[in-house]
PDB file of C-alpha atoms in Angstrom:
ATOM      1  CA  MET R   1      69.137 -15.087-131.750  1.00 38.00           C
ATOM      2  CA  THR R   2      67.218 -15.670-128.666  1.00 39.00           C
ATOM      3  CA  LYS R   3      63.757 -17.284-128.650  1.00 41.00           C
ATOM      4  CA  HIS R   4      61.042 -17.229-125.975  1.00 39.00           C
ATOM      5  CA  PHE R   5      57.641 -18.928-125.455  1.00 37.00           C
ATOM      6  CA  VAL R   6      54.836 -16.613-125.173  1.00 37.00           C
ATOM      7  CA  LEU R   7      52.003 -18.047-122.909  1.00 38.00           C
ATOM      8  CA  ALA R   8      48.422 -17.118-122.747  1.00 36.00           C
ATOM      9  CA  VAL R   9      46.574 -18.584-119.822  1.00 37.00           C
ATOM     10  CA  SER R  10      42.930 -19.072-119.232  1.00 34.00           C
ATOM     11  CA  THR R  11      41.898 -20.818-115.781  1.00 34.00           C
ATOM     12  CA  SER R  12      38.561 -21.997-114.222  1.00 33.00           C
ATOM     13  CA  LEU R  13      38.942 -22.254-110.395  1.00 33.00           C
ATOM     14  CA  ALA R  14      36.416 -22.907-107.643  1.00 33.00           C
ATOM     15  CA  ALA R  15      36.812 -20.724-104.542  1.00 31.00           C
ATOM     16  CA  LEU R  16      36.791 -23.781-101.997  1.00 30.00           C
ATOM     17  CA  ALA R  17      40.005 -25.457-101.225  1.00 37.00           C
ATOM     18  CA  ALA R  18      40.511 -28.950-102.493  1.00 41.00           C
ATOM     19  CA  HIS R  19      43.357 -31.561-102.399  1.00 56.00           C
ATOM     20  CA  ALA R  20      44.355 -31.362-106.131  1.00 71.00           C
ATOM     21  CA  GLY R  21      43.128 -30.829-109.409  1.00 81.00           C
ATOM     22  CA  THR R  22      43.733 -31.228-113.031  1.00 90.00           C
ATOM     23  CA  LEU R  23      45.353 -29.433-115.625  1.00 94.00           C
ATOM     24  CA  GLN R  24      45.688 -29.121-119.274  1.00 95.00           C
ATOM     25  CA  VAL R  25      48.402 -27.479-121.326  1.00 94.00           C
ATOM     26  CA  THR R  26      47.981 -26.893-125.023  1.00 94.00           C
ATOM     27  CA  VAL R  27      50.953 -25.706-126.936  1.00 90.00           C
ATOM     28  CA  THR R  28      50.890 -24.162-130.654  1.00 88.00           C
ATOM     29  CA  GLY R  29      54.183 -23.193-132.928  1.00 86.00           C
ATOM     30  CA  GLN R  30      54.138 -19.453-133.935  1.00 84.00           C
ATOM     31  CA  ASP R  31      52.268 -20.736-137.153  1.00 90.00           C
ATOM     32  CA  GLY R  32      49.273 -21.753-134.851  1.00 89.00           C
ATOM     33  CA  LYS R  33      49.667 -25.405-135.444  1.00 94.00           C
ATOM     34  CA  PRO R  34      49.891 -27.727-132.459  1.00 95.00           C
ATOM     35  CA  ALA R  35      53.249 -28.300-131.336  1.00 92.00           C
ATOM     36  CA  ALA R  36      54.065 -31.956-130.549  1.00 94.00           C
ATOM     37  CA  ASP R  37      57.229 -33.334-128.235  1.00 94.00           C
ATOM     38  CA  VAL R  38      57.107 -29.995-126.179  1.00 95.00           C
ATOM     39  CA  VAL R  39      58.400 -31.025-122.599  1.00 96.00           C
ATOM     40  CA  VAL R  40      56.035 -29.551-119.989  1.00 96.00           C
ATOM     41  CA  LEU R  41      56.847 -29.482-116.229  1.00 96.00           C
ATOM     42  CA  VAL R  42      54.494 -28.374-113.478  1.00 96.00           C
ATOM     43  CA  GLU R  43      56.141 -27.355-110.275  1.00 95.00           C
ATOM     44  CA  PRO R  44      53.702 -26.335-107.447  1.00 94.00           C
ATOM     45  CA  ALA R  45      54.627 -24.175-104.599  1.00 92.00           C
ATOM     46  CA  VAL R  46      54.628 -26.840-102.191  1.00 87.00           C
ATOM     47  CA  LYS R  47      57.887 -28.918-103.596  1.00 86.00           C
ATOM     48  CA  VAL R  48      57.394 -32.779-104.428  1.00 88.00           C
ATOM     49  CA  ALA R  49      60.259 -34.648-105.122  1.00 89.00           C
ATOM     50  CA  PRO R  50      59.497 -37.010-108.158  1.00 95.00           C
ATOM     51  CA  LYS R  51      59.883 -41.070-107.636  1.00 96.00           C
ATOM     52  CA  PRO R  52      62.671 -42.676-109.805  1.00 97.00           C
ATOM     53  CA  LEU R  53      60.844 -44.968-112.212  1.00 97.00           C
ATOM     54  CA  ALA R  54      61.015 -48.545-110.376  1.00 96.00           C
ATOM     55  CA  ALA R  55      62.280 -50.392-113.558  1.00 97.00           C
ATOM     56  CA  PRO R  56      64.331 -48.842-116.243  1.00 97.00           C
ATOM     57  CA  ILE R  57      62.714 -47.182-119.481  1.00 96.00           C
ATOM     58  CA  VAL R  58      63.838 -48.528-122.760  1.00 97.00           C
ATOM     59  CA  ILE R  59      65.101 -46.517-125.441  1.00 96.00           C
ATOM     60  CA  GLY R  60      65.469 -48.772-128.719  1.00 92.00           C
ATOM     61  CA  GLN R  61      67.806 -48.436-131.465  1.00 89.00           C
ATOM     62  CA  GLN R  62      65.676 -49.426-134.677  1.00 88.00           C
ATOM     63  CA  ASN R  63      65.655 -48.536-138.364  1.00 90.00           C
ATOM     64  CA  LEU R  64      68.579 -46.095-137.613  1.00 84.00           C
ATOM     65  CA  ARG R  65      66.139 -44.257-135.004  1.00 91.00           C
ATOM     66  CA  PHE R  66      66.038 -43.462-131.234  1.00 93.00           C
ATOM     67  CA  THR R  67      62.509 -44.972-130.387  1.00 94.00           C
ATOM     68  CA  PRO R  68      60.878 -42.814-129.164  1.00 95.00           C
ATOM     69  CA  PHE R  69      62.532 -39.553-130.286  1.00 95.00           C
ATOM     70  CA  LEU R  70      61.868 -37.834-126.909  1.00 96.00           C
ATOM     71  CA  THR R  71      61.971 -39.697-123.659  1.00 97.00           C
ATOM     72  CA  ILE R  72      60.912 -38.177-120.346  1.00 98.00           C
ATOM     73  CA  VAL R  73      61.932 -39.529-116.872  1.00 98.00           C
ATOM     74  CA  PRO R  74      62.051 -38.231-113.316  1.00 98.00           C
ATOM     75  CA  VAL R  75      65.493 -37.579-112.034  1.00 98.00           C
ATOM     76  CA  GLY R  76      66.798 -40.775-110.193  1.00 98.00           C
ATOM     77  CA  SER R  77      65.737 -43.086-113.031  1.00 98.00           C
ATOM     78  CA  THR R  78      67.537 -45.518-115.308  1.00 98.00           C
ATOM     79  CA  LEU R  79      67.485 -45.511-119.175  1.00 97.00           C
ATOM     80  CA  ARG R  80      68.121 -48.924-120.956  1.00 96.00           C
ATOM     81  CA  PHE R  81      69.642 -48.489-124.271  1.00 94.00           C
ATOM     82  CA  ALA R  82      68.592 -51.424-126.666  1.00 92.00           C
ATOM     83  CA  ASN R  83      69.941 -52.149-130.029  1.00 90.00           C
ATOM     84  CA  GLN R  84      67.318 -53.458-131.805  1.00 87.00           C
ATOM     85  CA  ASP R  85      68.718 -53.498-135.280  1.00 85.00           C
ATOM     86  CA  SER R  86      70.487 -56.103-136.976  1.00 84.00           C
ATOM     87  CA  TYR R  87      73.799 -54.085-137.228  1.00 83.00           C
ATOM     88  CA  ASP R  88      75.725 -52.689-134.644  1.00 82.00           C
ATOM     89  CA  HIS R  89      75.345 -49.010-133.069  1.00 83.00           C
ATOM     90  CA  HIS R  90      76.526 -46.392-130.580  1.00 86.00           C
ATOM     91  CA  VAL R  91      75.159 -44.241-128.083  1.00 92.00           C
ATOM     92  CA  ARG R  92      76.445 -41.023-127.120  1.00 94.00           C
ATOM     93  CA  SER R  93      75.007 -38.095-124.922  1.00 97.00           C
ATOM     94  CA  THR R  94      75.409 -34.845-126.799  1.00 95.00           C
ATOM     95  CA  PRO R  95      74.432 -31.284-126.390  1.00 94.00           C
ATOM     96  CA  SER R  96      70.694 -30.035-126.897  1.00 89.00           C
ATOM     97  CA  GLY R  97      69.433 -27.198-129.227  1.00 80.00           C
ATOM     98  CA  PRO R  98      70.093 -26.344-132.899  1.00 79.00           C
ATOM     99  CA  LEU R  99      73.541 -24.975-132.230  1.00 77.00           C
ATOM    100  CA  GLY R 100      74.198 -27.126-129.101  1.00 80.00           C
ATOM    101  CA  SER R 101      73.540 -24.344-126.705  1.00 82.00           C
ATOM    102  CA  MET R 102      72.510 -26.831-123.867  1.00 88.00           C
ATOM    103  CA  PRO R 103      75.061 -29.188-122.426  1.00 93.00           C
ATOM    104  CA  ALA R 104      74.084 -32.758-121.661  1.00 96.00           C
ATOM    105  CA  VAL R 105      73.200 -33.203-117.991  1.00 97.00           C
ATOM    106  CA  LYS R 106      74.813 -36.643-118.284  1.00 97.00           C
ATOM    107  CA  GLN R 107      77.854 -37.712-120.069  1.00 97.00           C
ATOM    108  CA  PHE R 108      77.897 -41.093-121.110  1.00 96.00           C
ATOM    109  CA  GLU R 109      79.241 -43.353-124.116  1.00 94.00           C
ATOM    110  CA  MET R 110      78.772 -46.876-125.440  1.00 91.00           C
ATOM    111  CA  ARG R 111      78.797 -49.443-128.305  1.00 90.00           C
ATOM    112  CA  LEU R 112      76.183 -51.895-128.896  1.00 88.00           C
ATOM    113  CA  ASP R 113      76.129 -55.031-130.306  1.00 89.00           C
ATOM    114  CA  ALA R 114      73.832 -55.935-133.256  1.00 87.00           C
ATOM    115  CA  ALA R 115      70.588 -57.712-132.018  1.00 82.00           C
ATOM    116  CA  SER R 116      71.485 -60.712-134.166  1.00 70.00           C
ATOM    117  CA  PRO R 117      74.257 -61.357-136.721  1.00 58.00           C
ATOM    118  CA  ALA R 118      73.874 -59.674-140.138  1.00 48.00           C
ATOM    119  CA  PRO R 119      75.943 -58.130-142.790  1.00 46.00           C
ATOM    120  CA  ALA R 120      76.937 -54.538-142.503  1.00 49.00           C
ATOM    121  CA  ALA R 121      74.660 -51.696-141.912  1.00 48.00           C
ATOM    122  CA  PRO R 122      72.615 -50.327-144.652  1.00 50.00           C
ATOM    123  CA  ALA R 123      74.272 -46.847-146.276  1.00 47.00           C
ATOM    124  CA  ASP R 124      73.876 -43.898-144.558  1.00 48.00           C
ATOM    125  CA  GLU R 125      74.851 -40.749-146.350  1.00 42.00           C
ATOM    126  CA  TYR R 126      75.954 -39.498-142.834  1.00 39.00           C
ATOM    127  CA  GLN R 127      77.882 -42.969-141.847  1.00 43.00           C
ATOM    128  CA  THR R 128      81.184 -41.815-140.279  1.00 43.00           C
ATOM    129  CA  SER R 129      83.182 -44.972-140.244  1.00 45.00           C
ATOM    130  CA  ALA R 130      83.102 -48.476-141.988  1.00 42.00           C
ATOM    131  CA  ALA R 131      86.307 -49.860-139.731  1.00 44.00           C
ATOM    132  CA  PRO R 132      85.909 -53.011-138.459  1.00 46.00           C
ATOM    133  CA  ARG R 133      84.137 -52.854-134.802  1.00 50.00           C
ATOM    134  CA  LYS R 134      85.260 -54.608-131.542  1.00 53.00           C
ATOM    135  CA  LYS R 135      82.283 -56.465-130.098  1.00 58.00           C
ATOM    136  CA  THR R 136      81.369 -55.341-126.759  1.00 57.00           C
ATOM    137  CA  GLY R 137      79.306 -58.493-125.797  1.00 66.00           C
ATOM    138  CA  THR R 138      75.902 -57.112-125.270  1.00 84.00           C
ATOM    139  CA  THR R 139      72.889 -55.448-127.242  1.00 87.00           C
ATOM    140  CA  TRP R 140      71.909 -53.276-124.336  1.00 85.00           C
ATOM    141  CA  SER R 141      73.280 -50.971-121.494  1.00 91.00           C
ATOM    142  CA  ASP R 142      72.058 -48.666-118.500  1.00 96.00           C
ATOM    143  CA  VAL R 143      72.683 -45.329-117.368  1.00 97.00           C
ATOM    144  CA  LYS R 144      71.171 -43.604-114.017  1.00 98.00           C
ATOM    145  CA  VAL R 145      70.331 -40.128-114.619  1.00 98.00           C
ATOM    146  CA  ASP R 146      70.750 -37.930-111.435  1.00 96.00           C
ATOM    147  CA  LYS R 147      70.525 -34.015-112.409  1.00 97.00           C
ATOM    148  CA  PRO R 148      67.307 -32.510-114.331  1.00 97.00           C
ATOM    149  CA  GLY R 149      67.976 -31.186-117.783  1.00 95.00           C
ATOM    150  CA  PRO R 150      68.128 -32.124-121.356  1.00 96.00           C
ATOM    151  CA  ILE R 151      70.534 -35.081-122.965  1.00 97.00           C
ATOM    152  CA  GLY R 152      70.734 -35.386-126.598  1.00 96.00           C
ATOM    153  CA  LEU R 153      71.366 -38.367-128.038  1.00 96.00           C
ATOM    154  CA  GLY R 154      73.601 -39.416-131.022  1.00 91.00           C
ATOM    155  CA  CYS R 155      75.283 -42.561-132.720  1.00 83.00           C
ATOM    156  CA  HIS R 156      79.122 -42.258-133.784  1.00 79.00           C
ATOM    157  CA  LEU R 157      78.432 -45.158-136.546  1.00 78.00           C
ATOM    158  CA  HIS R 158      75.415 -43.151-137.909  1.00 76.00           C
ATOM    159  CA  SER R 159      75.458 -39.669-137.436  1.00 75.00           C
ATOM    160  CA  SER R 160      71.900 -38.950-138.858  1.00 79.00           C
ATOM    161  CA  MET R 161      70.718 -40.417-135.721  1.00 88.00           C
ATOM    162  CA  ARG R 162      69.094 -38.194-133.116  1.00 91.00           C
ATOM    163  CA  GLY R 163      67.322 -38.386-129.960  1.00 95.00           C
ATOM    164  CA  GLN R 164      66.146 -36.291-127.039  1.00 96.00           C
ATOM    165  CA  ILE R 165      65.860 -37.011-123.112  1.00 97.00           C
ATOM    166  CA  TYR R 166      64.666 -34.773-120.550  1.00 97.00           C
ATOM    167  CA  VAL R 167      65.189 -35.499-116.932  1.00 98.00           C
ATOM    168  CA  SER R 168      62.524 -34.106-114.748  1.00 98.00           C
ATOM    169  CA  GLY R 169      62.993 -32.424-111.427  1.00 96.00           C
ATOM    170  CA  THR R 170      59.391 -32.481-110.496  1.00 97.00           C
ATOM    171  CA  ALA R 171      56.745 -35.159-109.990  1.00 96.00           C
ATOM    172  CA  TRP R 172      54.269 -33.524-112.753  1.00 97.00           C
ATOM    173  CA  PHE R 173      55.909 -33.919-116.094  1.00 97.00           C
ATOM    174  CA  ALA R 174      54.425 -35.164-119.639  1.00 97.00           C
ATOM    175  CA  LYS R 175      55.447 -34.122-123.416  1.00 97.00           C
ATOM    176  CA  THR R 176      52.498 -32.886-125.713  1.00 96.00           C
ATOM    177  CA  ASP R 177      50.703 -35.096-127.977  1.00 96.00           C
ATOM    178  CA  ASP R 178      50.239 -34.813-131.883  1.00 94.00           C
ATOM    179  CA  ASN R 179      47.470 -31.963-130.782  1.00 96.00           C
ATOM    180  CA  GLY R 180      49.870 -30.085-128.672  1.00 95.00           C
ATOM    181  CA  VAL R 181      48.173 -31.248-125.511  1.00 97.00           C
ATOM    182  CA  ALA R 182      49.479 -32.316-122.121  1.00 97.00           C
ATOM    183  CA  THR R 183      47.399 -33.417-119.412  1.00 96.00           C
ATOM    184  CA  PHE R 184      48.140 -33.467-115.451  1.00 96.00           C
ATOM    185  CA  ASP R 185      46.016 -35.206-112.674  1.00 94.00           C
ATOM    186  CA  GLY R 186      46.631 -34.568-108.948  1.00 92.00           C
ATOM    187  CA  VAL R 187      48.406 -31.586-109.228  1.00 93.00           C
ATOM    188  CA  PRO R 188      48.199 -29.920-105.710  1.00 92.00           C
ATOM    189  CA  ASP R 189      45.896 -26.836-105.176  1.00 92.00           C
ATOM    190  CA  GLY R 190      47.866 -23.579-105.336  1.00 92.00           C
ATOM    191  CA  ALA R 191      50.446 -21.362-107.171  1.00 93.00           C
ATOM    192  CA  ALA R 192      52.081 -23.674-109.669  1.00 93.00           C
ATOM    193  CA  ASP R 193      54.982 -22.764-112.157  1.00 93.00           C
ATOM    194  CA  VAL R 194      54.764 -24.140-115.686  1.00 93.00           C
ATOM    195  CA  ASN R 195      57.838 -24.669-117.679  1.00 92.00           C
ATOM    196  CA  LEU R 196      58.382 -25.641-121.275  1.00 92.00           C
ATOM    197  CA  TRP R 197      61.162 -26.995-123.046  1.00 93.00           C
ATOM    198  CA  HIS R 198      61.255 -28.073-126.755  1.00 91.00           C
ATOM    199  CA  PRO R 199      64.576 -29.892-128.419  1.00 89.00           C
ATOM    200  CA  ASP R 200      64.706 -26.978-131.333  1.00 88.00           C
ATOM    201  CA  GLN R 201      64.883 -24.070-128.565  1.00 83.00           C
ATOM    202  CA  LEU R 202      67.899 -21.891-128.299  1.00 74.00           C
ATOM    203  CA  SER R 203      67.339 -20.619-124.509  1.00 70.00           C
ATOM    204  CA  GLU R 204      65.653 -21.199-121.576  1.00 75.00           C
ATOM    205  CA  GLN R 205      61.959 -19.785-121.409  1.00 74.00           C
ATOM    206  CA  THR R 206      59.792 -17.647-119.374  1.00 77.00           C
ATOM    207  CA  THR R 207      58.175 -19.280-116.242  1.00 83.00           C
ATOM    208  CA  LEU R 208      54.362 -19.260-116.143  1.00 84.00           C
ATOM    209  CA  ARG R 209      52.674 -19.143-113.056  1.00 88.00           C
ATOM    210  CA  LEU R 210      49.181 -19.869-112.184  1.00 89.00           C
ATOM    211  CA  GLN R 211      46.823 -20.981-109.468  1.00 90.00           C
ATOM    212  CA  VAL R 212      45.420 -24.837-109.651  1.00 90.00           C
ATOM    213  CA  GLY R 213      42.024 -25.392-107.932  1.00 88.00           C
ATOM    214  CA  PRO R 214      39.309 -28.139-107.494  1.00 87.00           C
ATOM    215  CA  ALA R 215      37.901 -27.197-111.065  1.00 89.00           C
ATOM    216  CA  PRO R 216      40.112 -28.142-114.355  1.00 90.00           C
ATOM    217  CA  ALA R 217      42.434 -25.486-115.392  1.00 90.00           C
ATOM    218  CA  LYS R 218      43.374 -25.133-118.803  1.00 91.00           C
ATOM    219  CA  ALA R 219      46.731 -23.027-120.022  1.00 90.00           C
ATOM    220  CA  GLY R 220      47.783 -22.120-123.876  1.00 87.00           C
ATOM    221  CA  GLY R 221      50.830 -21.321-124.931  1.00 83.00           C
ATOM    222  CA  ARG R 222      52.164 -20.311-128.549  1.00 82.00           C
ATOM    223  CA  LEU R 223      55.835 -20.562-129.326  1.00 80.00           C
ATOM    224  CA  ASN R 224      57.548 -17.623-131.019  1.00 75.00           C
ATOM    225  CA  PHE R 225      58.590 -20.216-133.357  1.00 79.00           C
ATOM    226  CA  SER R 226      57.509 -23.106-135.717  1.00 83.00           C
ATOM    227  CA  PRO R 227      58.994 -26.395-134.574  1.00 87.00           C
ATOM    228  CA  ARG R 228      60.305 -28.830-137.232  1.00 78.00           C
ATOM    229  CA  LEU R 229      57.687 -31.743-138.245  1.00 70.00           C
ATOM    230  CA  LYS R 230      57.495 -34.333-135.655  1.00 60.00           C
ATOM    231  CA  ARG R 231      60.062 -37.091-135.880  1.00 55.00           C
ATOM    232  CA  SER R 232      58.239 -40.319-137.196  1.00 51.00           C
TER     233      SER R 232
END
């Protein structure tokens, strides 16, 4: 079943031109509750290429979780996967979406040694293998992401582990907080496209076009489904 975002927009604009403005986007679920972990991408009519992060951004594996659950980086950046648990882990790219409908924009797979010597990993009802593991000699590994879009994360050794990455092709990107809010500063004046993405969605969402001016602008989006509870 195809799912779409339905957006209602209210903006406050000034008539005089200015160099940049502030935009606040608030997203709720179908149930009216704030939607956290929604990727919000703002792309002005005048394209501005994002700058890769100067240093790798760390995605940890801790307590059988990817931390943070959702990471957004500009295209061209480097991800650093770091095992912070006292037992071995695995990292692999997977499709996103409940039915795996969105292929990962980057394919990778690696194994990471435990952060420190310890007994076998704790029991996990989804654990796929108890076979002896050949040591890799490292607890971390870097991956450069050079194409915009989603990347799901999984672990062969503990298949209950899930994470998400979104690689942004625009310089203005954010994820909504627990109140469903994402705020952007310095958005150039003029027309701008706003796109939303959520790990639970099944298909691409409708693009919203609005005008950004010198006065703060606000946009409100309501999903036509209620996301699962935010991963803690």
